[in-house]
Amino acid sequence: MGSPAVSVIVPCHNDSKFLADSLGSVVSQSFTDFEVIVVENGSTDNTCEVAKEISFKDSRIRVICFNEGLGAARARNLGIEEARGRFIAFLDGDDLWDPTKLEKQIEFMNKFGLPLTYTWYRKIEMNGQKRGLVKAPATLTYNHFRKTNFMGCSTVVMDSSQLGKRFFPEVKREDWILWLAITREGYTAHAVPECLALYRVPDFKKGIRKRFKLIKDQWIFYRHYACEGPFSSIFLFGWHVFYGSLRFIK
């Protein structure tokens, strides 16, 4: 049995309410040459059982469960280690894909030889109510990622034949730091300009609290990972807060 074209990495933690729908949006893809690697890390609900039950119905799904909480970055990295596909895609355990996402994205990457792509996405609340559409720029370079993270992780596909297997740093803002590192090497990320994913967000009050908790992490990002000086860090931090607020209130 040959390797699949795409490995879909699904980290999940206490996602039992959403995981069946999330995995359902993968197995219903029009593009079918893929494997799914579910990495459940330390859930206190029955997420692991839900994942295993679904995997019994589709041999393309593999489930790895851990009793301890690994965090999203470590969970994704374990999935990447296990991945057999040339293309590596990510889907969080509570997000959803359009049925044509992989078909359109892989065709786009093959046509133009692209190493890193993403799509637009729409935010949805925990109850499924749709909110704003996030339209990312057509291309993203290192200078874009110095300002803010324009790519939703659940929309990203990487070509490991060009980039190799890239792993997330196991710190806060792990996805942003990885995109920054890749584009710092001179790579450009390209968008499929369609809404092909739904990204679940917390309710407004919880979202505000979460954003305040990330302020310290944001400052560390600019000073340590983006290697910005104090004045440029202040400017970029302000730009990020402004842009992020616009996305949040849509």
Coordinates of N, CA and C in Angstrom, one line a residue:
M1 N 0.8 -1.2 0.0 CA 0.0 0.0 0.0 C 0.9 1.2 0.0
G2 N 0.7 2.1 -1.0 CA 1.5 3.3 -1.1 C 1.1 4.4 -0.1
S3 N 2.0 5.4 -0.1 CA 1.7 6.5 0.9 C 0.6 7.4 0.3
P4 N -0.2 8.0 1.1 CA -1.2 8.9 0.7 C -0.6 10.2 0.2
A5 N -1.3 11.0 -0.6 CA -0.8 12.3 -1.0 C -0.8 13.3 0.1
V6 N -1.8 13.2 1.0 CA -2.0 14.2 2.0 C -2.1 13.5 3.4
S7 N -1.4 14.1 4.3 CA -1.6 13.7 5.8 C -2.3 14.9 6.5
V8 N -3.5 14.6 7.0 CA -4.3 15.6 7.8 C -4.0 15.4 9.2
I9 N -3.5 16.4 9.9 CA -3.2 16.3 11.3 C -4.3 17.0 12.1
V10 N -4.9 16.3 13.0 CA -6.0 16.8 13.8 C -5.7 16.7 15.3
P11 N -5.2 17.8 15.9 CA -5.0 17.8 17.3 C -6.3 18.1 18.0
C12 N -6.6 17.4 19.1 CA -7.9 17.7 19.8 C -7.7 17.6 21.3
H13 N -8.5 18.3 22.0 CA -8.5 18.3 23.5 C -9.9 18.8 23.9
N14 N -10.6 17.9 24.6 CA -12.0 18.1 25.0 C -12.9 18.6 23.9
D15 N -12.8 18.0 22.7 CA -13.6 18.3 21.6 C -14.7 17.3 21.2
S16 N -15.1 16.6 22.2 CA -16.1 15.5 21.9 C -17.4 16.0 21.2
K17 N -17.7 17.3 21.5 CA -19.0 17.8 21.0 C -18.8 18.1 19.5
F18 N -17.6 18.4 19.0 CA -17.4 18.9 17.7 C -16.6 17.9 16.8
L19 N -15.9 16.9 17.4 CA -15.0 16.1 16.6 C -15.6 15.3 15.5
A20 N -16.8 14.8 15.7 CA -17.5 14.0 14.7 C -17.7 14.8 13.5
D21 N -18.2 16.1 13.7 CA -18.4 17.0 12.5 C -17.1 17.4 11.9
S22 N -16.1 17.6 12.7 CA -14.8 18.0 12.1 C -14.2 16.9 11.2
L23 N -14.2 15.7 11.7 CA -13.7 14.5 11.0 C -14.6 14.2 9.8
G24 N -15.9 14.4 10.0 CA -16.8 14.2 8.9 C -16.6 15.2 7.7
S25 N -16.1 16.4 8.0 CA -15.8 17.3 7.0 C -14.5 16.9 6.2
V26 N -13.7 16.1 6.8 CA -12.5 15.5 6.1 C -12.9 14.3 5.3
V27 N -13.6 13.4 5.8 CA -13.8 12.1 5.1 C -14.8 12.4 4.0
S28 N -15.5 13.5 4.0 CA -16.4 13.8 2.9 C -15.8 14.7 1.8
Q29 N -14.4 14.8 1.8 CA -13.7 15.6 0.8 C -13.9 15.0 -0.5
S30 N -13.9 15.9 -1.6 CA -14.0 15.4 -2.9 C -12.6 14.8 -3.3
F31 N -11.5 15.2 -2.7 CA -10.2 14.7 -2.9 C -10.1 13.6 -1.8
T32 N -9.7 12.4 -2.2 CA -9.8 11.2 -1.3 C -8.5 10.6 -1.0
D33 N -7.4 11.0 -1.6 CA -6.1 10.3 -1.3 C -5.4 10.9 -0.1
F34 N -5.9 10.6 1.1 CA -5.4 11.2 2.3 C -5.4 10.2 3.4
E35 N -4.7 10.5 4.5 CA -4.8 9.8 5.8 C -5.1 10.9 6.8
V36 N -5.7 10.5 7.9 CA -6.0 11.4 9.0 C -5.3 10.9 10.2
I37 N -4.6 11.8 10.9 CA -3.9 11.4 12.1 C -4.5 12.3 13.2
V38 N -5.3 11.7 14.1 CA -5.9 12.4 15.2 C -5.0 12.2 16.4
V39 N -4.6 13.3 17.0 CA -3.8 13.2 18.2 C -4.6 13.9 19.4
E40 N -5.1 13.0 20.2 CA -5.9 13.5 21.4 C -5.0 13.6 22.6
N41 N -5.0 14.8 23.2 CA -4.0 15.0 24.3 C -4.7 15.4 25.6
G42 N -4.9 14.4 26.5 CA -5.3 14.6 27.8 C -6.7 15.2 28.0
S43 N -7.6 14.8 27.2 CA -9.0 15.3 27.4 C -9.6 14.7 28.6
T44 N -10.5 15.5 29.2 CA -11.2 15.0 30.4 C -12.6 14.6 30.0
D45 N -13.0 14.7 28.8 CA -14.3 14.2 28.3 C -14.0 12.9 27.5
N46 N -14.9 12.5 26.6 CA -14.7 11.2 25.9 C -14.2 11.5 24.4
T47 N -13.4 12.5 24.3 CA -12.9 12.8 22.9 C -12.2 11.6 22.3
C48 N -11.4 10.9 23.1 CA -10.6 9.7 22.6 C -11.6 8.6 22.1
E49 N -12.6 8.4 22.9 CA -13.5 7.3 22.5 C -14.3 7.7 21.2
V50 N -14.7 9.0 21.1 CA -15.3 9.5 19.9 C -14.4 9.3 18.7
A51 N -13.2 9.6 18.8 CA -12.2 9.5 17.7 C -12.1 8.1 17.3
K52 N -11.9 7.2 18.3 CA -11.7 5.8 17.9 C -12.9 5.2 17.3
E53 N -14.1 5.5 17.7 CA -15.3 5.0 17.2 C -15.4 5.4 15.7
I54 N -15.1 6.7 15.4 CA -15.1 7.1 14.0 C -14.0 6.4 13.2
S55 N -12.9 6.2 13.8 CA -11.8 5.5 13.0 C -12.2 4.1 12.6
F56 N -13.0 3.4 13.4 CA -13.4 2.1 13.1 C -14.2 2.0 11.8
K57 N -14.8 3.2 11.4 CA -15.6 3.2 10.2 C -14.8 3.6 8.9
D58 N -13.6 4.1 9.1 CA -12.8 4.6 8.0 C -11.3 4.3 8.3
S59 N -10.8 3.4 7.5 CA -9.4 2.9 7.7 C -8.3 4.0 7.5
R60 N -8.7 5.1 6.9 CA -7.8 6.2 6.6 C -7.5 7.0 7.9
I61 N -8.3 6.8 8.9 CA -8.1 7.6 10.2 C -7.3 6.8 11.2
R62 N -6.3 7.3 11.7 CA -5.5 6.8 12.8 C -5.7 7.7 14.1
V63 N -5.8 7.1 15.2 CA -6.0 7.8 16.5 C -4.9 7.5 17.4
I64 N -4.3 8.6 18.0 CA -3.3 8.5 19.0 C -3.8 9.2 20.2
C65 N -3.9 8.5 21.4 CA -4.4 9.1 22.6 C -3.4 9.2 23.7
F66 N -3.3 10.3 24.4 CA -2.4 10.5 25.5 C -3.2 10.8 26.7
N67 N -2.8 10.3 27.9 CA -3.5 10.7 29.1 C -3.1 12.1 29.6
E68 N -1.9 12.5 29.2 CA -1.5 13.9 29.7 C -1.8 14.9 28.6
G69 N -2.0 16.2 29.1 CA -2.2 17.3 28.1 C -0.9 17.7 27.5
L70 N -0.8 17.5 26.2 CA 0.5 17.8 25.5 C 0.5 19.3 25.0
G71 N -0.6 19.9 24.8 CA -0.7 21.2 24.1 C -0.8 21.0 22.6
A72 N -1.3 22.0 21.9 CA -1.6 21.8 20.5 C -0.3 21.6 19.7
A73 N 0.7 22.4 20.0 CA 2.0 22.3 19.3 C 2.6 20.9 19.3
R74 N 2.7 20.3 20.5 CA 3.2 19.0 20.6 C 2.4 17.9 20.0
A75 N 1.1 18.1 20.1 CA 0.1 17.2 19.4 C 0.3 17.2 17.9
R76 N 0.4 18.4 17.3 CA 0.6 18.5 15.9 C 2.0 17.9 15.5
N77 N 3.0 18.2 16.3 CA 4.3 17.6 16.0 C 4.3 16.1 16.0
L78 N 3.6 15.5 16.9 CA 3.5 14.0 16.9 C 2.8 13.5 15.7
G79 N 1.8 14.3 15.2 CA 1.1 13.9 14.0 C 2.0 14.0 12.8
I80 N 2.8 15.1 12.8 CA 3.8 15.3 11.7 C 4.8 14.2 11.6
E81 N 5.3 13.8 12.8 CA 6.2 12.7 12.8 C 5.7 11.4 12.2
E82 N 4.4 11.2 12.4 CA 3.7 10.0 11.9 C 3.3 10.1 10.4
A83 N 3.3 11.3 9.9 CA 2.7 11.6 8.6 C 3.5 10.9 7.5
R84 N 2.7 10.3 6.5 CA 3.3 9.6 5.4 C 3.1 10.4 4.1
G85 N 2.3 11.4 4.1 CA 1.9 12.1 2.9 C 2.9 13.2 2.5
R86 N 3.0 13.5 1.3 CA 3.8 14.6 0.8 C 3.3 15.9 1.3
F87 N 2.0 16.1 1.2 CA 1.4 17.3 1.7 C 0.9 17.1 3.1
I88 N 1.1 18.1 3.9 CA 0.7 18.1 5.3 C -0.3 19.2 5.6
A89 N -1.5 18.8 6.0 CA -2.6 19.8 6.3 C -3.0 19.7 7.8
F90 N -3.6 20.8 8.2 CA -3.9 20.8 9.7 C -5.4 21.2 9.8
L91 N -6.1 20.5 10.8 CA -7.4 20.9 11.1 C -7.6 20.7 12.6
D92 N -7.9 21.7 13.3 CA -8.2 21.6 14.8 C -9.5 20.8 15.0
G93 N -9.6 20.2 16.1 CA -10.7 19.2 16.4 C -12.0 19.8 16.5
D94 N -12.2 21.1 16.5 CA -13.5 21.8 16.5 C -13.8 22.6 15.2
D95 N -12.9 22.6 14.3 CA -13.1 23.4 13.0 C -13.6 22.5 11.9
L96 N -14.0 23.1 10.8 CA -14.6 22.4 9.7 C -14.0 22.8 8.4
W97 N -14.1 21.9 7.4 CA -13.6 22.2 6.1 C -14.8 22.1 5.1
D98 N -14.7 22.9 4.0 CA -15.5 22.8 2.9 C -15.2 21.5 2.2
P99 N -16.2 20.8 1.6 CA -15.9 19.5 0.9 C -14.9 19.6 -0.2
T100 N -14.7 20.8 -0.8 CA -13.8 20.9 -1.9 C -12.4 21.4 -1.5
K101 N -12.1 21.6 -0.2 CA -10.9 22.3 0.2 C -9.7 21.6 -0.3
L102 N -9.5 20.3 0.0 CA -8.2 19.7 -0.4 C -8.1 19.6 -1.9
E103 N -9.2 19.3 -2.6 CA -9.1 19.2 -4.0 C -8.6 20.5 -4.6
K104 N -9.2 21.7 -4.2 CA -8.8 23.0 -4.8 C -7.4 23.4 -4.3
Q105 N -7.0 23.1 -3.1 CA -5.8 23.5 -2.6 C -4.6 22.7 -3.2
I106 N -4.8 21.4 -3.2 CA -3.7 20.5 -3.8 C -3.5 20.8 -5.3
E107 N -4.6 21.0 -6.0 CA -4.5 21.3 -7.4 C -3.8 22.7 -7.6
F108 N -4.1 23.6 -6.8 CA -3.4 25.0 -6.8 C -1.9 24.8 -6.6
M109 N -1.6 24.0 -5.6 CA -0.2 23.8 -5.2 C 0.6 23.1 -6.3
N110 N 0.0 22.1 -6.9 CA 0.6 21.3 -7.9 C 0.8 22.1 -9.2
K111 N -0.2 22.9 -9.5 CA -0.2 23.7 -10.7 C 1.0 24.7 -10.7
F112 N 1.2 25.4 -9.6 CA 2.2 26.4 -9.5 C 3.4 26.1 -8.7
G113 N 3.5 24.8 -8.2 CA 4.7 24.4 -7.5 C 4.9 25.2 -6.2
L114 N 3.8 25.3 -5.4 CA 3.8 26.2 -4.2 C 4.1 25.3 -3.0
P115 N 5.0 25.8 -2.1 CA 5.3 25.1 -0.9 C 4.4 25.3 0.3
L116 N 3.7 26.4 0.3 CA 2.9 26.7 1.5 C 1.6 27.5 1.1
T117 N 0.5 27.0 1.4 CA -0.8 27.7 1.0 C -1.8 27.7 2.2
Y118 N -2.8 28.6 2.0 CA -3.8 28.8 3.0 C -5.1 29.3 2.2
T119 N -6.2 29.4 2.9 CA -7.4 29.8 2.3 C -8.1 30.9 3.2
W120 N -9.1 31.5 2.7 CA -9.9 32.3 3.6 C -10.7 31.4 4.5
Y121 N -11.2 32.0 5.6 CA -12.1 31.2 6.5 C -13.1 32.1 7.1
R122 N -14.2 31.4 7.6 CA -15.2 32.2 8.3 C -15.3 31.7 9.8
K123 N -15.4 32.7 10.6 CA -15.5 32.4 12.1 C -16.9 31.9 12.4
I124 N -17.0 30.9 13.3 CA -18.3 30.5 13.8 C -18.2 30.3 15.3
E125 N -19.4 30.6 15.9 CA -19.4 30.5 17.4 C -19.6 29.0 17.8
M126 N -19.5 28.8 19.1 CA -19.6 27.4 19.6 C -21.0 26.8 19.3
N127 N -22.0 27.6 19.1 CA -23.3 27.1 18.8 C -23.5 26.9 17.3
G128 N -22.5 27.2 16.5 CA -22.6 27.1 15.1 C -23.0 28.3 14.3
Q129 N -23.3 29.4 15.0 CA -23.7 30.6 14.3 C -22.5 31.2 13.6
K130 N -22.7 31.6 12.4 CA -21.6 32.1 11.6 C -21.4 33.6 11.9
R131 N -20.1 33.9 11.9 CA -19.7 35.3 12.1 C -18.9 35.8 10.9
G132 N -17.9 36.6 11.1 CA -17.2 37.3 10.0 C -16.4 36.4 9.1
L133 N -16.2 36.8 7.9 CA -15.3 36.2 6.9 C -14.0 36.8 7.0
V134 N -12.9 36.0 7.1 CA -11.6 36.6 7.2 C -10.9 36.3 5.8
K135 N -10.6 37.4 5.1 CA -10.0 37.3 3.8 C -8.5 37.6 3.9
A136 N -7.7 36.6 3.9 CA -6.2 36.8 4.0 C -5.7 37.4 2.7
P137 N -4.6 38.1 2.7 CA -4.0 38.6 1.5 C -3.6 37.5 0.5
A138 N -3.5 37.9 -0.8 CA -3.2 36.9 -1.8 C -1.8 36.2 -1.6
T139 N -0.9 36.9 -1.1 CA 0.4 36.3 -0.8 C 0.9 36.8 0.6
L140 N 1.7 36.1 1.2 CA 2.3 36.5 2.5 C 3.8 36.2 2.6
T141 N 4.5 37.2 3.0 CA 5.9 37.1 3.1 C 6.4 37.3 4.6
Y142 N 7.6 37.3 4.8 CA 8.2 37.5 6.1 C 7.7 38.9 6.7
N143 N 7.7 39.9 5.9 CA 7.3 41.2 6.4 C 5.8 41.2 6.8
H144 N 5.0 40.4 6.2 CA 3.6 40.3 6.6 C 3.5 39.7 8.0
F145 N 4.3 38.6 8.2 CA 4.2 37.9 9.5 C 4.9 38.6 10.6
R146 N 5.7 39.6 10.3 CA 6.3 40.5 11.4 C 5.2 41.3 12.0
K147 N 4.1 41.5 11.3 CA 3.0 42.4 11.8 C 2.0 41.5 12.6
T148 N 1.5 40.5 11.9 CA 0.4 39.7 12.6 C 0.3 38.4 11.8
N149 N -0.4 37.5 12.4 CA -0.6 36.2 11.8 C -1.9 36.2 10.9
F150 N -1.7 36.2 9.6 CA -2.8 36.3 8.7 C -3.4 34.9 8.4
M151 N -2.7 33.8 8.7 CA -3.1 32.5 8.3 C -3.8 31.7 9.4
G152 N -5.0 31.2 9.1 CA -5.7 30.3 10.1 C -5.0 28.9 9.9
C153 N -4.6 28.4 11.0 CA -3.9 27.1 11.0 C -4.7 26.0 10.3
S154 N -6.0 26.0 10.5 CA -6.8 25.0 9.9 C -7.0 25.1 8.4
T155 N -6.5 26.1 7.8 CA -6.5 26.3 6.4 C -5.2 26.0 5.7
V156 N -4.2 25.7 6.5 CA -2.8 25.6 5.9 C -2.5 24.2 5.3
V157 N -1.8 24.2 4.2 CA -1.2 23.0 3.7 C 0.2 23.2 3.3
M158 N 1.1 22.4 3.7 CA 2.6 22.5 3.5 C 3.0 21.3 2.6
D159 N 3.9 21.6 1.6 CA 4.5 20.6 0.8 C 5.8 20.2 1.4
S160 N 5.9 19.0 2.0 CA 7.1 18.5 2.7 C 8.2 18.2 1.7
S161 N 7.9 18.0 0.4 CA 8.9 17.7 -0.6 C 9.7 19.0 -0.9
Q162 N 9.2 20.1 -0.6 CA 9.9 21.4 -0.7 C 10.4 21.9 0.6
L163 N 9.6 21.8 1.6 CA 9.9 22.4 2.9 C 10.6 21.4 3.9
G164 N 10.4 20.1 3.6 CA 10.8 19.1 4.6 C 9.7 19.1 5.6
K165 N 9.8 18.2 6.6 CA 8.9 18.2 7.7 C 9.2 19.3 8.7
R166 N 8.3 20.3 8.8 CA 8.5 21.4 9.7 C 7.7 21.2 11.0
F167 N 8.3 21.5 12.2 CA 7.7 21.2 13.4 C 7.4 22.6 14.2
F168 N 6.4 22.6 14.9 CA 6.0 23.8 15.7 C 6.8 23.9 16.9
P169 N 7.3 25.1 17.2 CA 7.9 25.3 18.5 C 6.9 25.1 19.6
E170 N 7.2 24.5 20.7 CA 6.3 24.2 21.8 C 6.2 25.3 22.8
V171 N 5.7 26.5 22.3 CA 5.5 27.7 23.0 C 4.2 28.3 22.6
K172 N 3.8 29.4 23.2 CA 2.6 30.1 22.8 C 2.9 30.7 21.4
R173 N 1.8 30.9 20.6 CA 1.9 31.5 19.3 C 2.7 30.6 18.3
E174 N 2.6 29.3 18.6 CA 3.5 28.3 17.9 C 3.3 28.3 16.4
D175 N 2.0 28.5 15.9 CA 1.8 28.5 14.4 C 2.4 29.7 13.8
W176 N 2.2 30.9 14.4 CA 2.7 32.1 13.9 C 4.2 32.1 13.8
I177 N 4.9 31.6 14.9 CA 6.3 31.5 14.9 C 6.8 30.6 13.8
L178 N 6.1 29.5 13.5 CA 6.5 28.6 12.4 C 6.4 29.3 11.1
W179 N 5.3 30.0 10.8 CA 5.1 30.7 9.5 C 6.2 31.8 9.4
L180 N 6.5 32.4 10.5 CA 7.6 33.5 10.4 C 8.9 32.8 10.1
A181 N 9.2 31.7 10.6 CA 10.5 31.0 10.4 C 10.6 30.6 8.9
I182 N 9.5 30.0 8.4 CA 9.5 29.5 7.0 C 9.7 30.7 6.0
T183 N 8.9 31.8 6.2 CA 9.0 32.9 5.3 C 10.3 33.7 5.5
R184 N 10.9 33.6 6.7 CA 12.2 34.3 6.9 C 13.3 33.7 5.9
E185 N 13.1 32.4 5.6 CA 14.0 31.7 4.7 C 13.8 32.1 3.2
G186 N 12.8 33.0 3.0 CA 12.6 33.4 1.6 C 11.4 32.8 0.9
Y187 N 10.7 31.9 1.6 CA 9.5 31.3 1.0 C 8.3 32.3 1.1
T188 N 7.4 32.2 0.1 CA 6.2 33.0 0.1 C 5.0 32.0 0.2
A189 N 4.0 32.4 1.1 CA 2.8 31.6 1.2 C 1.8 32.2 0.3
H190 N 0.9 31.4 -0.3 CA -0.1 31.8 -1.3 C -1.5 31.4 -0.9
A191 N -2.4 32.2 -1.2 CA -3.8 32.0 -0.8 C -4.6 31.4 -2.0
V192 N -5.5 30.4 -1.6 CA -6.6 30.1 -2.5 C -7.7 31.0 -2.0
P193 N -8.1 32.0 -2.9 CA -9.0 33.1 -2.5 C -10.5 32.7 -2.4
E194 N -10.7 31.7 -1.6 CA -12.1 31.2 -1.3 C -12.2 30.8 0.2
C195 N -13.4 31.0 0.7 CA -13.7 30.5 2.1 C -13.9 29.0 2.1
L196 N -12.9 28.3 2.5 CA -12.9 26.8 2.5 C -12.8 26.2 3.9
A197 N -12.9 27.0 4.9 CA -12.9 26.5 6.3 C -13.7 27.3 7.2
L198 N -14.2 26.7 8.3 CA -14.9 27.4 9.4 C -14.1 27.2 10.6
Y199 N -13.8 28.4 11.3 CA -12.9 28.4 12.4 C -13.7 28.7 13.7
R200 N -13.8 27.8 14.6 CA -14.6 28.0 15.8 C -13.9 29.0 16.8
V201 N -14.7 29.9 17.3 CA -14.2 30.9 18.2 C -15.0 30.9 19.5
P202 N -14.4 31.3 20.6 CA -15.1 31.3 21.9 C -16.1 32.4 21.9
D203 N -17.0 32.4 22.9 CA -18.0 33.5 23.0 C -17.2 34.8 23.3
F204 N -17.9 36.0 23.1 CA -17.2 37.3 23.1 C -16.5 37.5 24.4
K205 N -17.1 37.2 25.6 CA -16.4 37.5 26.8 C -15.2 36.6 27.0
K206 N -15.3 35.4 26.7 CA -14.2 34.5 26.8 C -13.1 34.9 25.9
G207 N -13.5 35.3 24.7 CA -12.5 35.7 23.7 C -11.7 36.9 24.1
I208 N -12.4 37.9 24.8 CA -11.7 39.1 25.3 C -10.7 38.7 26.4
R209 N -11.1 37.8 27.3 CA -10.2 37.4 28.4 C -9.0 36.7 27.8
K210 N -9.2 35.8 26.8 CA -8.1 35.1 26.2 C -7.1 36.1 25.5
R211 N -7.6 37.1 24.9 CA -6.7 38.1 24.2 C -5.9 38.8 25.3
F212 N -6.5 39.2 26.4 CA -5.7 39.8 27.4 C -4.5 38.9 28.0
K213 N -4.8 37.6 28.1 CA -3.8 36.7 28.6 C -2.7 36.6 27.6
L214 N -2.9 36.8 26.3 CA -1.9 36.7 25.3 C -1.0 37.9 25.1
I215 N -1.3 39.0 25.8 CA -0.5 40.2 25.6 C 1.0 40.0 25.9
K216 N 1.2 39.3 27.1 CA 2.6 39.0 27.4 C 3.3 38.2 26.4
D217 N 2.6 37.1 25.9 CA 3.1 36.2 24.9 C 3.4 37.0 23.6
Q218 N 2.5 38.0 23.3 CA 2.7 38.7 22.1 C 4.0 39.5 22.1
W219 N 4.3 40.2 23.3 CA 5.5 40.9 23.4 C 6.7 40.0 23.3
I220 N 6.7 38.9 23.9 CA 7.8 37.9 23.8 C 8.0 37.5 22.3
F221 N 6.9 37.4 21.6 CA 7.0 37.0 20.2 C 7.8 38.0 19.4
Y222 N 7.5 39.3 19.6 CA 8.1 40.4 18.8 C 9.6 40.5 19.2
R223 N 9.9 40.4 20.5 CA 11.2 40.7 21.0 C 12.1 39.5 20.8
H224 N 11.6 38.3 21.0 CA 12.5 37.1 20.9 C 12.4 36.4 19.6
Y225 N 11.2 36.1 19.0 CA 11.1 35.3 17.8 C 11.2 36.2 16.6
A226 N 10.6 37.3 16.6 CA 10.8 38.2 15.4 C 12.0 39.1 15.5
C227 N 12.7 39.0 16.7 CA 14.0 39.7 16.9 C 13.8 41.2 16.6
E228 N 12.8 41.8 17.1 CA 12.5 43.2 16.9 C 13.1 44.0 18.0
G229 N 13.5 45.3 17.8 CA 13.9 46.2 18.8 C 12.8 46.7 19.6
P230 N 13.0 47.4 20.7 CA 11.9 47.8 21.6 C 10.9 48.7 20.9
F231 N 11.4 49.7 20.1 CA 10.5 50.6 19.4 C 9.7 50.0 18.3
S232 N 10.4 49.2 17.5 CA 9.6 48.5 16.4 C 8.6 47.5 17.0
S233 N 9.0 46.9 18.2 CA 8.1 46.0 18.9 C 6.8 46.7 19.3
I234 N 7.0 47.9 19.8 CA 5.8 48.7 20.3 C 4.9 49.0 19.1
F235 N 5.5 49.4 18.0 CA 4.8 49.7 16.7 C 4.0 48.5 16.2
L236 N 4.7 47.4 16.1 CA 4.1 46.2 15.5 C 3.1 45.6 16.5
F237 N 3.3 45.8 17.8 CA 2.3 45.3 18.7 C 1.0 46.1 18.6
G238 N 1.1 47.4 18.4 CA 0.0 48.2 18.2 C -0.8 47.9 16.9
W239 N 0.0 47.6 15.9 CA -0.6 47.3 14.6 C -1.3 46.0 14.7
H240 N -0.7 45.0 15.4 CA -1.4 43.7 15.6 C -2.7 43.8 16.4
V241 N -2.7 44.6 17.5 CA -3.9 44.8 18.3 C -5.0 45.4 17.4
F242 N -4.6 46.4 16.6 CA -5.6 47.1 15.8 C -6.2 46.1 14.8
Y243 N -5.3 45.4 14.0 CA -5.8 44.5 13.0 C -6.6 43.3 13.6
G244 N -6.1 42.8 14.7 CA -6.7 41.7 15.4 C -8.1 42.1 15.9
S245 N -8.2 43.3 16.4 CA -9.5 43.8 16.9 C -10.5 43.8 15.7
L246 N -10.1 44.3 14.6 CA -11.0 44.3 13.4 C -11.5 42.9 13.0
R247 N -10.6 42.0 13.1 CA -11.0 40.6 12.8 C -11.9 40.0 13.8
F248 N -11.7 40.4 15.1 CA -12.4 39.8 16.2 C -13.9 40.3 16.2
I249 N -14.1 41.5 15.8 CA -15.5 42.1 16.0 C -16.3 41.8 14.8
K250 N -15.8 41.2 13.7 CA -16.6 40.9 12.5 C -17.7 39.9 12.8

